[in-house]
Short mmCIF file of N, CA and C and ligand atoms in Angstrom, two decimals:
data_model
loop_
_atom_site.label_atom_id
_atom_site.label_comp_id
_atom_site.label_asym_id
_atom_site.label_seq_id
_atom_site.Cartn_x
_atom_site.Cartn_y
_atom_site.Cartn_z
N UNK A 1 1.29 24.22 -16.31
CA UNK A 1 0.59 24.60 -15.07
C UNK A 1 1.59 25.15 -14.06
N UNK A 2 1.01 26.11 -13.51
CA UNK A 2 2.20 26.75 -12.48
C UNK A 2 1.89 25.85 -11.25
N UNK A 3 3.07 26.15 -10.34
CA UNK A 3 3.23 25.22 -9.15
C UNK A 3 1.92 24.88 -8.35
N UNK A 4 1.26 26.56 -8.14
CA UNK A 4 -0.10 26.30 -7.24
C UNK A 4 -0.78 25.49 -8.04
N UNK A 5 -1.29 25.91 -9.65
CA UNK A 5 -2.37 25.10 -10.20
C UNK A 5 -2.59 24.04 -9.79
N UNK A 6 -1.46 23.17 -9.83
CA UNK A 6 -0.47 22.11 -9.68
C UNK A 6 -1.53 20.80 -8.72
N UNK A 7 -1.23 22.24 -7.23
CA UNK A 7 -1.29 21.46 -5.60
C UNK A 7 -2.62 22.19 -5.50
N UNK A 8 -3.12 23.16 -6.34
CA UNK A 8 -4.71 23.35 -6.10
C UNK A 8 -5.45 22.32 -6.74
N UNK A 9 -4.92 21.76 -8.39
CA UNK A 9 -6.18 21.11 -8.77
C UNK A 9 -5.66 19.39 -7.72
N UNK A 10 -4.76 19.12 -7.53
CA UNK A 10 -4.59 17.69 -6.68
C UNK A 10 -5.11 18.05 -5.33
N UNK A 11 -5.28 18.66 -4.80
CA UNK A 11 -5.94 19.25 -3.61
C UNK A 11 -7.35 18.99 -3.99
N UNK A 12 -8.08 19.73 -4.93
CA UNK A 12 -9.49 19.44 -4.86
C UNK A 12 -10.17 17.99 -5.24
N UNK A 13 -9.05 17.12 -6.24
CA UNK A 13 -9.37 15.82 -6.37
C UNK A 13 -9.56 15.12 -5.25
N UNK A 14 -8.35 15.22 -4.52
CA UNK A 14 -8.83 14.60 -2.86
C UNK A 14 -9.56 14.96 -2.07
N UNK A 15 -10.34 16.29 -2.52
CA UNK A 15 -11.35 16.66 -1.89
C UNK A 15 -12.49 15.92 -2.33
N UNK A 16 -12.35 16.10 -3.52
CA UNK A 16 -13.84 15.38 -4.25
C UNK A 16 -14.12 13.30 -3.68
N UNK A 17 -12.97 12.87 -3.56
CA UNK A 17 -12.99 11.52 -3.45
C UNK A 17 -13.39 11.51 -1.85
N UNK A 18 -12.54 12.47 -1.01
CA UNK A 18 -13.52 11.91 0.05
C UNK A 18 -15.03 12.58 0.06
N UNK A 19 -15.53 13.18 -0.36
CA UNK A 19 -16.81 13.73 -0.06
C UNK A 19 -17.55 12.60 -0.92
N UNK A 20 -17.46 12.02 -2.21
CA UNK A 20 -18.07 11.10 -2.16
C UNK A 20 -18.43 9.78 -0.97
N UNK A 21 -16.95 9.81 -0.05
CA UNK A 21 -17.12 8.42 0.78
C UNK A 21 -17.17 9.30 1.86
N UNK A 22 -17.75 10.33 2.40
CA UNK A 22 -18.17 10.85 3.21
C UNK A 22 -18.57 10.07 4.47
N UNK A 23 -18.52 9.68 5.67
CA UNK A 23 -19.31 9.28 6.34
C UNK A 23 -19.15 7.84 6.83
N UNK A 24 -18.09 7.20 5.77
CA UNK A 24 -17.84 5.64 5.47
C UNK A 24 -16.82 5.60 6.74
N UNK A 25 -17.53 4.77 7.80
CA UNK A 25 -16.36 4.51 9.12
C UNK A 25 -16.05 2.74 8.59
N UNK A 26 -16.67 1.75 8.03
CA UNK A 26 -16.27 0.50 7.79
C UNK A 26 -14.71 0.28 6.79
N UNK A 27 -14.02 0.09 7.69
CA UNK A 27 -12.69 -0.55 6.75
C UNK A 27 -12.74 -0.92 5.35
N UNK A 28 -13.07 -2.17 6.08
CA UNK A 28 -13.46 -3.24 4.43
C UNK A 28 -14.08 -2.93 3.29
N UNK A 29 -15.18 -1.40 3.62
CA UNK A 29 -15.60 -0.62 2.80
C UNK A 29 -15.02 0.43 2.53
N UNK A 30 -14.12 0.96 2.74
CA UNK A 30 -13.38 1.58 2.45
C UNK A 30 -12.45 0.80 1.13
N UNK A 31 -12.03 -0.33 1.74
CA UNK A 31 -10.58 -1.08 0.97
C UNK A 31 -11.52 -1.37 -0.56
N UNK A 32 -12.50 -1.88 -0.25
CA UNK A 32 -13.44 -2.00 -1.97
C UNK A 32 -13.76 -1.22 -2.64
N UNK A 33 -13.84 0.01 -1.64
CA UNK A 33 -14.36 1.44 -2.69
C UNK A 33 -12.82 1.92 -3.64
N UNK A 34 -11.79 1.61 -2.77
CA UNK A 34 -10.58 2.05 -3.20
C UNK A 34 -10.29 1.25 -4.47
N UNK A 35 -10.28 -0.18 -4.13
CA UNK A 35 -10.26 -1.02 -5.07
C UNK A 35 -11.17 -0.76 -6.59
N UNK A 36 -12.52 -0.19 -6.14
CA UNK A 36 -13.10 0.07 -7.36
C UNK A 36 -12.36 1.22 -8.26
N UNK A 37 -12.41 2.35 -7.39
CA UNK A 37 -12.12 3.61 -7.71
C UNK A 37 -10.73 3.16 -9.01
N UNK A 38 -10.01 2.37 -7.99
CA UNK A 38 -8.74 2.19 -9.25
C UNK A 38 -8.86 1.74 -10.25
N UNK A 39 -9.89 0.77 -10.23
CA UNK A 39 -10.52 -0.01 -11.50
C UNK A 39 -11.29 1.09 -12.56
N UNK A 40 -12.10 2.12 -11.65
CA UNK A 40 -12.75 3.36 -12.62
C UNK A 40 -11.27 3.88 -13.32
N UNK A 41 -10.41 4.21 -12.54
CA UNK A 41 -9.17 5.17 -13.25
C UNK A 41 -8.99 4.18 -14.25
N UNK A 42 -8.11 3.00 -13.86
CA UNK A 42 -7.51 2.15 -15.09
C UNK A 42 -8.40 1.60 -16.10
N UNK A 43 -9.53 1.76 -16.24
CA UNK A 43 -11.09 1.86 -17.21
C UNK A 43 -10.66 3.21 -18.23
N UNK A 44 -10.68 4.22 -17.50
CA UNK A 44 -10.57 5.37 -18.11
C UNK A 44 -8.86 5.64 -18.80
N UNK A 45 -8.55 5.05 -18.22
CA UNK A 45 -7.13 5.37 -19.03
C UNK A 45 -7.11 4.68 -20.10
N UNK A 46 -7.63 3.77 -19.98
CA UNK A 46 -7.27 2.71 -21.02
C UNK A 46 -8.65 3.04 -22.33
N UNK A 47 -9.76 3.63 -21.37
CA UNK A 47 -10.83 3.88 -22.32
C UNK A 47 -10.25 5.32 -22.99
N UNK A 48 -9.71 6.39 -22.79
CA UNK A 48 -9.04 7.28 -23.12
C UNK A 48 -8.30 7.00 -24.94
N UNK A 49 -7.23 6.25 -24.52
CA UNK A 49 -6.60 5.58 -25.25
C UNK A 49 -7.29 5.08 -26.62
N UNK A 50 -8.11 4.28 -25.99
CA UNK A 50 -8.71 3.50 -27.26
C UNK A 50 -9.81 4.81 -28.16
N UNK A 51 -9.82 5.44 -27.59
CA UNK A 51 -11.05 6.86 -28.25
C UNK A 51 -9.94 7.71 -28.98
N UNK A 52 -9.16 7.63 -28.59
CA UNK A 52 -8.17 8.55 -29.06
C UNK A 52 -7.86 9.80 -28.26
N UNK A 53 -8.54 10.56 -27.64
CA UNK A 53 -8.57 11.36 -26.56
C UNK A 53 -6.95 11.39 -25.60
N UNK A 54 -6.78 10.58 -25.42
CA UNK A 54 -5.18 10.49 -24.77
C UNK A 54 -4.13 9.79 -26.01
N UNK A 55 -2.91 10.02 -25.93
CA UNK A 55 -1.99 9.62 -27.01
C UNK A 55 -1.89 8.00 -26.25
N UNK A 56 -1.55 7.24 -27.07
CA UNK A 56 -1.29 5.62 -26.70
C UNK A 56 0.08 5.67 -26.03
N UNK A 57 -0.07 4.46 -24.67
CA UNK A 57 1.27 4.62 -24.45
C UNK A 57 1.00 3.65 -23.61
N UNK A 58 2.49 2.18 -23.75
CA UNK A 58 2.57 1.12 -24.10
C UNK A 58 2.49 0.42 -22.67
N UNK A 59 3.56 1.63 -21.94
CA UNK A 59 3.48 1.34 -20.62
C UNK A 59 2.50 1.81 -19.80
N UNK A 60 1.89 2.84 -19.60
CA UNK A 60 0.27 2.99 -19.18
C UNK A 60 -0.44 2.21 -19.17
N UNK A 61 -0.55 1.86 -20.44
CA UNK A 61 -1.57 0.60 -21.03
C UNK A 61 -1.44 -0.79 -19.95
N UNK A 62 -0.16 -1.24 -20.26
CA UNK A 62 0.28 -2.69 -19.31
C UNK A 62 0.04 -2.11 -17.66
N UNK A 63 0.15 -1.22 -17.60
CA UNK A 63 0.40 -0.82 -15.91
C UNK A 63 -1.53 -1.21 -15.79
N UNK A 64 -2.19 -0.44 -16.25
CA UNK A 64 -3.54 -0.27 -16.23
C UNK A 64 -4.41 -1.80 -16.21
N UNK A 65 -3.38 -2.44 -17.52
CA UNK A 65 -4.14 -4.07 -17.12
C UNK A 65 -3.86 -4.32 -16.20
N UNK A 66 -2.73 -3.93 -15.28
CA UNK A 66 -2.42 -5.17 -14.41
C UNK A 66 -3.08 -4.45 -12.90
N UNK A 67 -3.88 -3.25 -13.21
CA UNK A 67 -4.65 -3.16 -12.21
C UNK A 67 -5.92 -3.51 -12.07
N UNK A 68 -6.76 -3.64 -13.52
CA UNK A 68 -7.57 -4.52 -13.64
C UNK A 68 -7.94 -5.67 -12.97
N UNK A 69 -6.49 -6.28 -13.55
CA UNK A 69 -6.20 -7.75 -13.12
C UNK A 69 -6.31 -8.00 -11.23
N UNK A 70 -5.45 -6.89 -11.12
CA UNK A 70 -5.50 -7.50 -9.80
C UNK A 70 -6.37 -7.32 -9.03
N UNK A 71 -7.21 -6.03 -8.97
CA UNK A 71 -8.29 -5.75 -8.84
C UNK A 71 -10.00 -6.99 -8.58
N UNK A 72 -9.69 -7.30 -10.06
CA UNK A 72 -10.91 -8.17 -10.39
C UNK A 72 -10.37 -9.46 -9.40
N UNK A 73 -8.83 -9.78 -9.03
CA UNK A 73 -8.85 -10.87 -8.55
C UNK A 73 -8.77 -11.00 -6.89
N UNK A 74 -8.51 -9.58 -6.68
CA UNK A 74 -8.78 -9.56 -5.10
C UNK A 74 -10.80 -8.96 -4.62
N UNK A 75 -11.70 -8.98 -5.81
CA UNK A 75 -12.71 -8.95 -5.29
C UNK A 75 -13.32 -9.97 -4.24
N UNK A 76 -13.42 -10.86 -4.54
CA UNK A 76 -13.78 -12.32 -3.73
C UNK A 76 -13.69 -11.73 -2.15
N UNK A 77 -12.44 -11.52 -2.23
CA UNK A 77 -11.18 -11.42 -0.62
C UNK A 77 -12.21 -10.20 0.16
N UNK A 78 -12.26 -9.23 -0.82
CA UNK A 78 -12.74 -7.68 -0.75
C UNK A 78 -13.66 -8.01 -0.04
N UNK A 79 -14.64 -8.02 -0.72
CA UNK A 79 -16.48 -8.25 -0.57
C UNK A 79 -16.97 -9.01 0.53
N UNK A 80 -15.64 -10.25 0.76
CA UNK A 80 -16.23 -11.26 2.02
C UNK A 80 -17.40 -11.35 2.82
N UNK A 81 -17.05 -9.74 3.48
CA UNK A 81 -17.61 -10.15 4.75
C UNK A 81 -18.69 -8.76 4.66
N UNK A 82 -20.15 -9.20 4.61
CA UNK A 82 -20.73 -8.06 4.94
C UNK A 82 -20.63 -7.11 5.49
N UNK A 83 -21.37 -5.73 5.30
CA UNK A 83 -21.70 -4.23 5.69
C UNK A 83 -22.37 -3.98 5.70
N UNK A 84 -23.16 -3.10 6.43
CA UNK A 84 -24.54 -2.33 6.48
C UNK A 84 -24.12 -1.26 6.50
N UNK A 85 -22.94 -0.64 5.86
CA UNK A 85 -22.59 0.91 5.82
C UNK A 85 -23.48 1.59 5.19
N UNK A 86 -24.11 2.90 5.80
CA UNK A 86 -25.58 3.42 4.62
C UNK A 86 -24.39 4.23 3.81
N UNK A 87 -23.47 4.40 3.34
CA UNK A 87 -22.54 4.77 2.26
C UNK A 87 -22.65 4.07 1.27
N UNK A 88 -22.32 2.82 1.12
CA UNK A 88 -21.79 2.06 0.76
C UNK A 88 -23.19 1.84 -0.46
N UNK A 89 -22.68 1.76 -1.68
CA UNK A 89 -23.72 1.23 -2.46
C UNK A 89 -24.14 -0.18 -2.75
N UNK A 90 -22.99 -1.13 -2.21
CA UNK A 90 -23.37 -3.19 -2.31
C UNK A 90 -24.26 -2.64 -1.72
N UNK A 91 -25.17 -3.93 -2.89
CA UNK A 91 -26.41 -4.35 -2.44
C UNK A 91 -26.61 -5.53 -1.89
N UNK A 92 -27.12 -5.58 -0.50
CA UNK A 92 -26.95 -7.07 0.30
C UNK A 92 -27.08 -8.47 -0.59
N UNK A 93 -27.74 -8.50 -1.94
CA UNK A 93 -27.74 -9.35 -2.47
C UNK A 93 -26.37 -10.13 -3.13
N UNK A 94 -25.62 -9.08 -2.62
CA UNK A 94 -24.05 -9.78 -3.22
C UNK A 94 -24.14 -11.11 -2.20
N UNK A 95 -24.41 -11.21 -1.09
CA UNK A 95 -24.50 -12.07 0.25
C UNK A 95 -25.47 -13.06 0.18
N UNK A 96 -26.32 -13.15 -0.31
CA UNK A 96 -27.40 -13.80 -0.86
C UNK A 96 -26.58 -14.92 -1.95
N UNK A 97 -26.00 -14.54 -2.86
CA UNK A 97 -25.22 -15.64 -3.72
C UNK A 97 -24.31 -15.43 -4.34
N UNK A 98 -23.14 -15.10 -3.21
CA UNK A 98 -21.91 -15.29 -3.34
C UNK A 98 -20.99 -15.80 -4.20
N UNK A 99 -21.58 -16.66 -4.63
CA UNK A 99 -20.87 -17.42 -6.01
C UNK A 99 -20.96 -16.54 -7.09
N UNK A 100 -22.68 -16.22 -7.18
CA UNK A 100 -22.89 -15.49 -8.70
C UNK A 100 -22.10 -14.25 -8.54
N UNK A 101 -21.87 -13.42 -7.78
CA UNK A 101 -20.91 -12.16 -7.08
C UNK A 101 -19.41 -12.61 -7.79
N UNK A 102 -19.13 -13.81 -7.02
CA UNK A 102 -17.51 -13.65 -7.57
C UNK A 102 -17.54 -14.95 -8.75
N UNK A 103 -18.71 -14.95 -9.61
CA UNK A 103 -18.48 -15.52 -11.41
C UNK A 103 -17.96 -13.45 -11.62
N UNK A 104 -18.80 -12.73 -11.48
CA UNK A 104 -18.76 -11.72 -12.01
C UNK A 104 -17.54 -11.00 -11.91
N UNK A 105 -16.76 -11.43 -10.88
CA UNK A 105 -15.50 -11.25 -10.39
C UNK A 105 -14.51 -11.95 -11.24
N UNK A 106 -15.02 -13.07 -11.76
CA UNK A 106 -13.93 -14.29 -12.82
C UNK A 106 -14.27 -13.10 -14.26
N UNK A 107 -15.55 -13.05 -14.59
CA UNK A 107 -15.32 -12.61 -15.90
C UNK A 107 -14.95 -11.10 -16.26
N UNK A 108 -14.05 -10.39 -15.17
CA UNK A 108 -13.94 -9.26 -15.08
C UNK A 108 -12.26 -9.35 -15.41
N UNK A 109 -11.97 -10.22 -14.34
CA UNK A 109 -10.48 -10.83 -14.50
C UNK A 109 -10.33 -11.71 -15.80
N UNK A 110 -11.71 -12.04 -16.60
CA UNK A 110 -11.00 -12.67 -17.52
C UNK A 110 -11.38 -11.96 -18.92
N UNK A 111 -11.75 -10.73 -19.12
CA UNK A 111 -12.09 -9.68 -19.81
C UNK A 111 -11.02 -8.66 -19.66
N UNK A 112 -10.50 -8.71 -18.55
CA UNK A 112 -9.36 -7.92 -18.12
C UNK A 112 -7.97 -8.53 -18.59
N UNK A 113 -7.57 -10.13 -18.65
CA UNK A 113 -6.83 -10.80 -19.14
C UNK A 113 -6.51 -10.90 -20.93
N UNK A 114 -7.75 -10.69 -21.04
CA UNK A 114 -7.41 -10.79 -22.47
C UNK A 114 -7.16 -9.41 -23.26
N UNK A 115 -7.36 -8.12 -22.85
CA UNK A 115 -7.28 -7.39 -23.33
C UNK A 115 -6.12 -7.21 -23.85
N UNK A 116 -6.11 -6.83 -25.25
CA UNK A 116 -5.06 -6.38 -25.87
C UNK A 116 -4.11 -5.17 -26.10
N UNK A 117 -3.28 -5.36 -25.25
CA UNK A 117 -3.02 -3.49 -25.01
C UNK A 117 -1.65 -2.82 -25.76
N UNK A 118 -1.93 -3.65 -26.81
CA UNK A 118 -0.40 -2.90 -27.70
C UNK A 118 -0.42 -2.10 -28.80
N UNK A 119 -1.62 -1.92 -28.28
CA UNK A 119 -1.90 -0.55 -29.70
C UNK A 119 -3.44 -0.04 -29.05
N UNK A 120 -3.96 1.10 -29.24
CA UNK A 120 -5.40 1.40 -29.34
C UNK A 120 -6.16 1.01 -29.77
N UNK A 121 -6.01 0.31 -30.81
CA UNK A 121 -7.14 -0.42 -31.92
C UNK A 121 -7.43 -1.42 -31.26
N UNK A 122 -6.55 -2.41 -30.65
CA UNK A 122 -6.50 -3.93 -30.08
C UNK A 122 -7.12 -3.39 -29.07
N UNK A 123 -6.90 -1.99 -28.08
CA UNK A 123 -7.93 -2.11 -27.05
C UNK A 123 -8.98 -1.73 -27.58
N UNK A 124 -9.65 -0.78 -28.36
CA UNK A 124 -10.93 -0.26 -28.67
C UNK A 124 -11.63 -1.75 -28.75
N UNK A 125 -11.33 -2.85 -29.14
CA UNK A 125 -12.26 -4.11 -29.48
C UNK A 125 -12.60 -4.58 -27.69
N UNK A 126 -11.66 -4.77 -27.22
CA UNK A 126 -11.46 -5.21 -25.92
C UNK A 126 -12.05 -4.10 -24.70
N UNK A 127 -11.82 -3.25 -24.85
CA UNK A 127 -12.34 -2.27 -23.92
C UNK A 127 -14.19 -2.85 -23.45
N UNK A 128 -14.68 -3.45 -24.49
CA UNK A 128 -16.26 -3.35 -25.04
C UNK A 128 -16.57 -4.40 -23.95
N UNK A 129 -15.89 -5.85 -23.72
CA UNK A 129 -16.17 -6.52 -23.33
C UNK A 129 -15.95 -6.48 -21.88
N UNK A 130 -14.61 -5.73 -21.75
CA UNK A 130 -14.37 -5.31 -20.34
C UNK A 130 -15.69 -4.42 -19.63
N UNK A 131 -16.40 -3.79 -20.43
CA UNK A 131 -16.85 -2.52 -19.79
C UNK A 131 -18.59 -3.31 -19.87
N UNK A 132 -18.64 -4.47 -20.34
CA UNK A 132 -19.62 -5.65 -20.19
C UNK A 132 -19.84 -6.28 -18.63
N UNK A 133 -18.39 -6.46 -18.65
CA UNK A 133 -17.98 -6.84 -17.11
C UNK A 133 -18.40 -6.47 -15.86
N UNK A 134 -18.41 -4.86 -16.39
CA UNK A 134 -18.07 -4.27 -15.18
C UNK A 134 -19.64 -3.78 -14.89
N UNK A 135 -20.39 -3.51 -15.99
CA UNK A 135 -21.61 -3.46 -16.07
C UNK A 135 -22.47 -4.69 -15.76
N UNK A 136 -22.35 -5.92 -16.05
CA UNK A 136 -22.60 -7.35 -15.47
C UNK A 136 -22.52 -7.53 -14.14
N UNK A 137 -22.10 -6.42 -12.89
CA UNK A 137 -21.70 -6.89 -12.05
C UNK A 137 -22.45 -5.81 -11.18
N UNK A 138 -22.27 -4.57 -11.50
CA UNK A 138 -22.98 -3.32 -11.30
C UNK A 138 -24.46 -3.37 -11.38
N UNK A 139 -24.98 -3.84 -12.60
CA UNK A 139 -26.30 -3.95 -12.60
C UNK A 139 -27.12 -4.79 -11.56
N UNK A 140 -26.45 -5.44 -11.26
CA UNK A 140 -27.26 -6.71 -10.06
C UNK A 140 -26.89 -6.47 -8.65
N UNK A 141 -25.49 -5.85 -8.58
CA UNK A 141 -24.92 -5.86 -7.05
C UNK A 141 -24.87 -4.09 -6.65
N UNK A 142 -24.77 -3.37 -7.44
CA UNK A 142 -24.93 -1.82 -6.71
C UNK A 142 -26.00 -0.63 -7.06
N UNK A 143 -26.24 -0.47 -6.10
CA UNK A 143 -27.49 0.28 -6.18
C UNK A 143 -27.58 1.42 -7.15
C1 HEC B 1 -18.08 -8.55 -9.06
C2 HEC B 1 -18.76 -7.27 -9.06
C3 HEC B 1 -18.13 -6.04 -9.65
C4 HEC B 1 -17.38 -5.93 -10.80
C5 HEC B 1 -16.95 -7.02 -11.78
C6 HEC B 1 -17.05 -4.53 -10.93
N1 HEC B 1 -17.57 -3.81 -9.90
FE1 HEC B 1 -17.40 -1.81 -9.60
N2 HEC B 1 -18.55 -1.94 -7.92
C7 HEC B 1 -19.11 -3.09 -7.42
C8 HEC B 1 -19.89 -2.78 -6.23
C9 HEC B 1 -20.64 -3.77 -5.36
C10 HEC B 1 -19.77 -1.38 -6.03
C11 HEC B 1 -20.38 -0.54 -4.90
C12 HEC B 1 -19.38 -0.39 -3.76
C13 HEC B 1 -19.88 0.46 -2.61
O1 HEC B 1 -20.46 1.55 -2.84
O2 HEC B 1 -19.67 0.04 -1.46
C14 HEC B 1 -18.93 -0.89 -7.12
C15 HEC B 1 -18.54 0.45 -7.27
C16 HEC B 1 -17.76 0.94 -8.29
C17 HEC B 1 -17.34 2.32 -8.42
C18 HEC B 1 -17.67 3.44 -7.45
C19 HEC B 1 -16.61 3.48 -6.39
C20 HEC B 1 -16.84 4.52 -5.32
O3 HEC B 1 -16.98 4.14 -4.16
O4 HEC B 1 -16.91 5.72 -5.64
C21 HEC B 1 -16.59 2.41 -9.56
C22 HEC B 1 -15.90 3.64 -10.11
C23 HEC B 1 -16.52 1.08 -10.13
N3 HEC B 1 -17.25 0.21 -9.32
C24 HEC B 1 -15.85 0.78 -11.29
C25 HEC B 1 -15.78 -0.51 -11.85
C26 HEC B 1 -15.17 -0.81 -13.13
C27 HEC B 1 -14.53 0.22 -14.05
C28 HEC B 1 -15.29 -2.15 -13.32
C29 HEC B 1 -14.84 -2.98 -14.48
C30 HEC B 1 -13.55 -2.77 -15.04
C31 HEC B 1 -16.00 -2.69 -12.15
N4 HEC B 1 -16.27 -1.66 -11.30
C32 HEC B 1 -16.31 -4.01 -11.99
C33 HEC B 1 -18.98 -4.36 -7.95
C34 HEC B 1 -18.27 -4.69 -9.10
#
C-alpha cells in the first residue's frame, strides 16, 4: 500500500467508528462501547485465525485473549451505573438484574480463559463457546 492508501484507509476507519457512536455525549457509554468494540476486534482476530483466513500467530493470539479477558472482567465496573443515552443499545433490563448481567460477564471471562490459543485448531473448538458468550449476553441485554 502506498503511503496515502495507508492514512486514507485508517482515516475512513475512524470515520466509520465514530458515525456509528454518533451523537453519544455519556462517558461511561462511551468507555463500554470502546470496551466492546475491542472485544469485536479481538473476536475477529482470533475468529480469523481459527477459519484460516489470517495466518496463525502465537503472539496475536495471547495479546487478543488477554483482551478478552480483561474486557469481560472490567464489564461489571463498565455497565454500573445507568444511561438513557438514545445511542446506546443496553437495554435497561441490564438494571433490572444486575447479577444475571454480570453471570454473563463471568462466563465470558471464563470462555475467554479457557481458550486455547496455541495453534488454530485449539482455537477453532474454543472460539464456539466464546462466541456463546457473547451471544448469551447480547441476546437479553442489547437491543
Ligand atoms: C455481559 C454482557 C455482554 C457480554 C458478555 C458481551 N457483550 Fe457485547 N455488548 C453488550 C451490550 C449491553 C452492548 C450494547 C452497548 C451499547 O450500545 O451501549 C454490546 C455491544 C457490543 C458491540 C457493539 C459496540 C458498538 O458500540 O459499536 C460489539 C462489537 C460487541 N458487543 C462485541 C462483543 C463480543 C465479541 C463479545 C464476546 C467476546 C461480547 N460483546 C460480549 C453486552 C455484552
Amino acid at each position: 500500500m502506498t503511503r496515502l492508501a495507508i492514512i486514507t484507509a485508517f482515516t475512513f476507519s475512524l470515520v466509520g467508528a465514530a458515525l456509528a457512536h454518533q451523537g453519544v455525549k455519556d462517558a461511561k457509554v462511551k468507555a463500554w462501547m470502546h470496551a466492546m468494540m475491542q472485544a469485536g476486534q479481538a473476536s475477529k482476530t482470533l475468529g480469523n485465525m481459527a477459519k484460516g483466513t489470517a495466518a496463525f500467530d502465537a503472539d496475536q493470539a495471547a495479546d487478543a485473549q488477554a483482551i478478552l479477558i480483561e474486557v469481560s472482567a472490567a464489564i461489571p465496573t463498565l455497565f454500573e451505573v445507568k444511561s438513557d443515552d438514545p445511542v446506546s443499545e443496553a437495554l435497561p433490563a441490564i438494571w433490572e438484574d444486575y447479577a444475571d448481567f454480570t453471570g454473563k460477564a463471568e462466563a465470558m471471562k471464563a470462555a475467554s480463559e479457557t481458550l486455547d490459543v496455541s495453534s488454530a485448531e485449539t482455537l477453532t473448538a474454543g472460539m464456539r463457546s466464546l462466541g456463546r458468550s457473547c451471544g448469551g449476553c447480547h441476546q437479553s441485554y442489547r437491543k
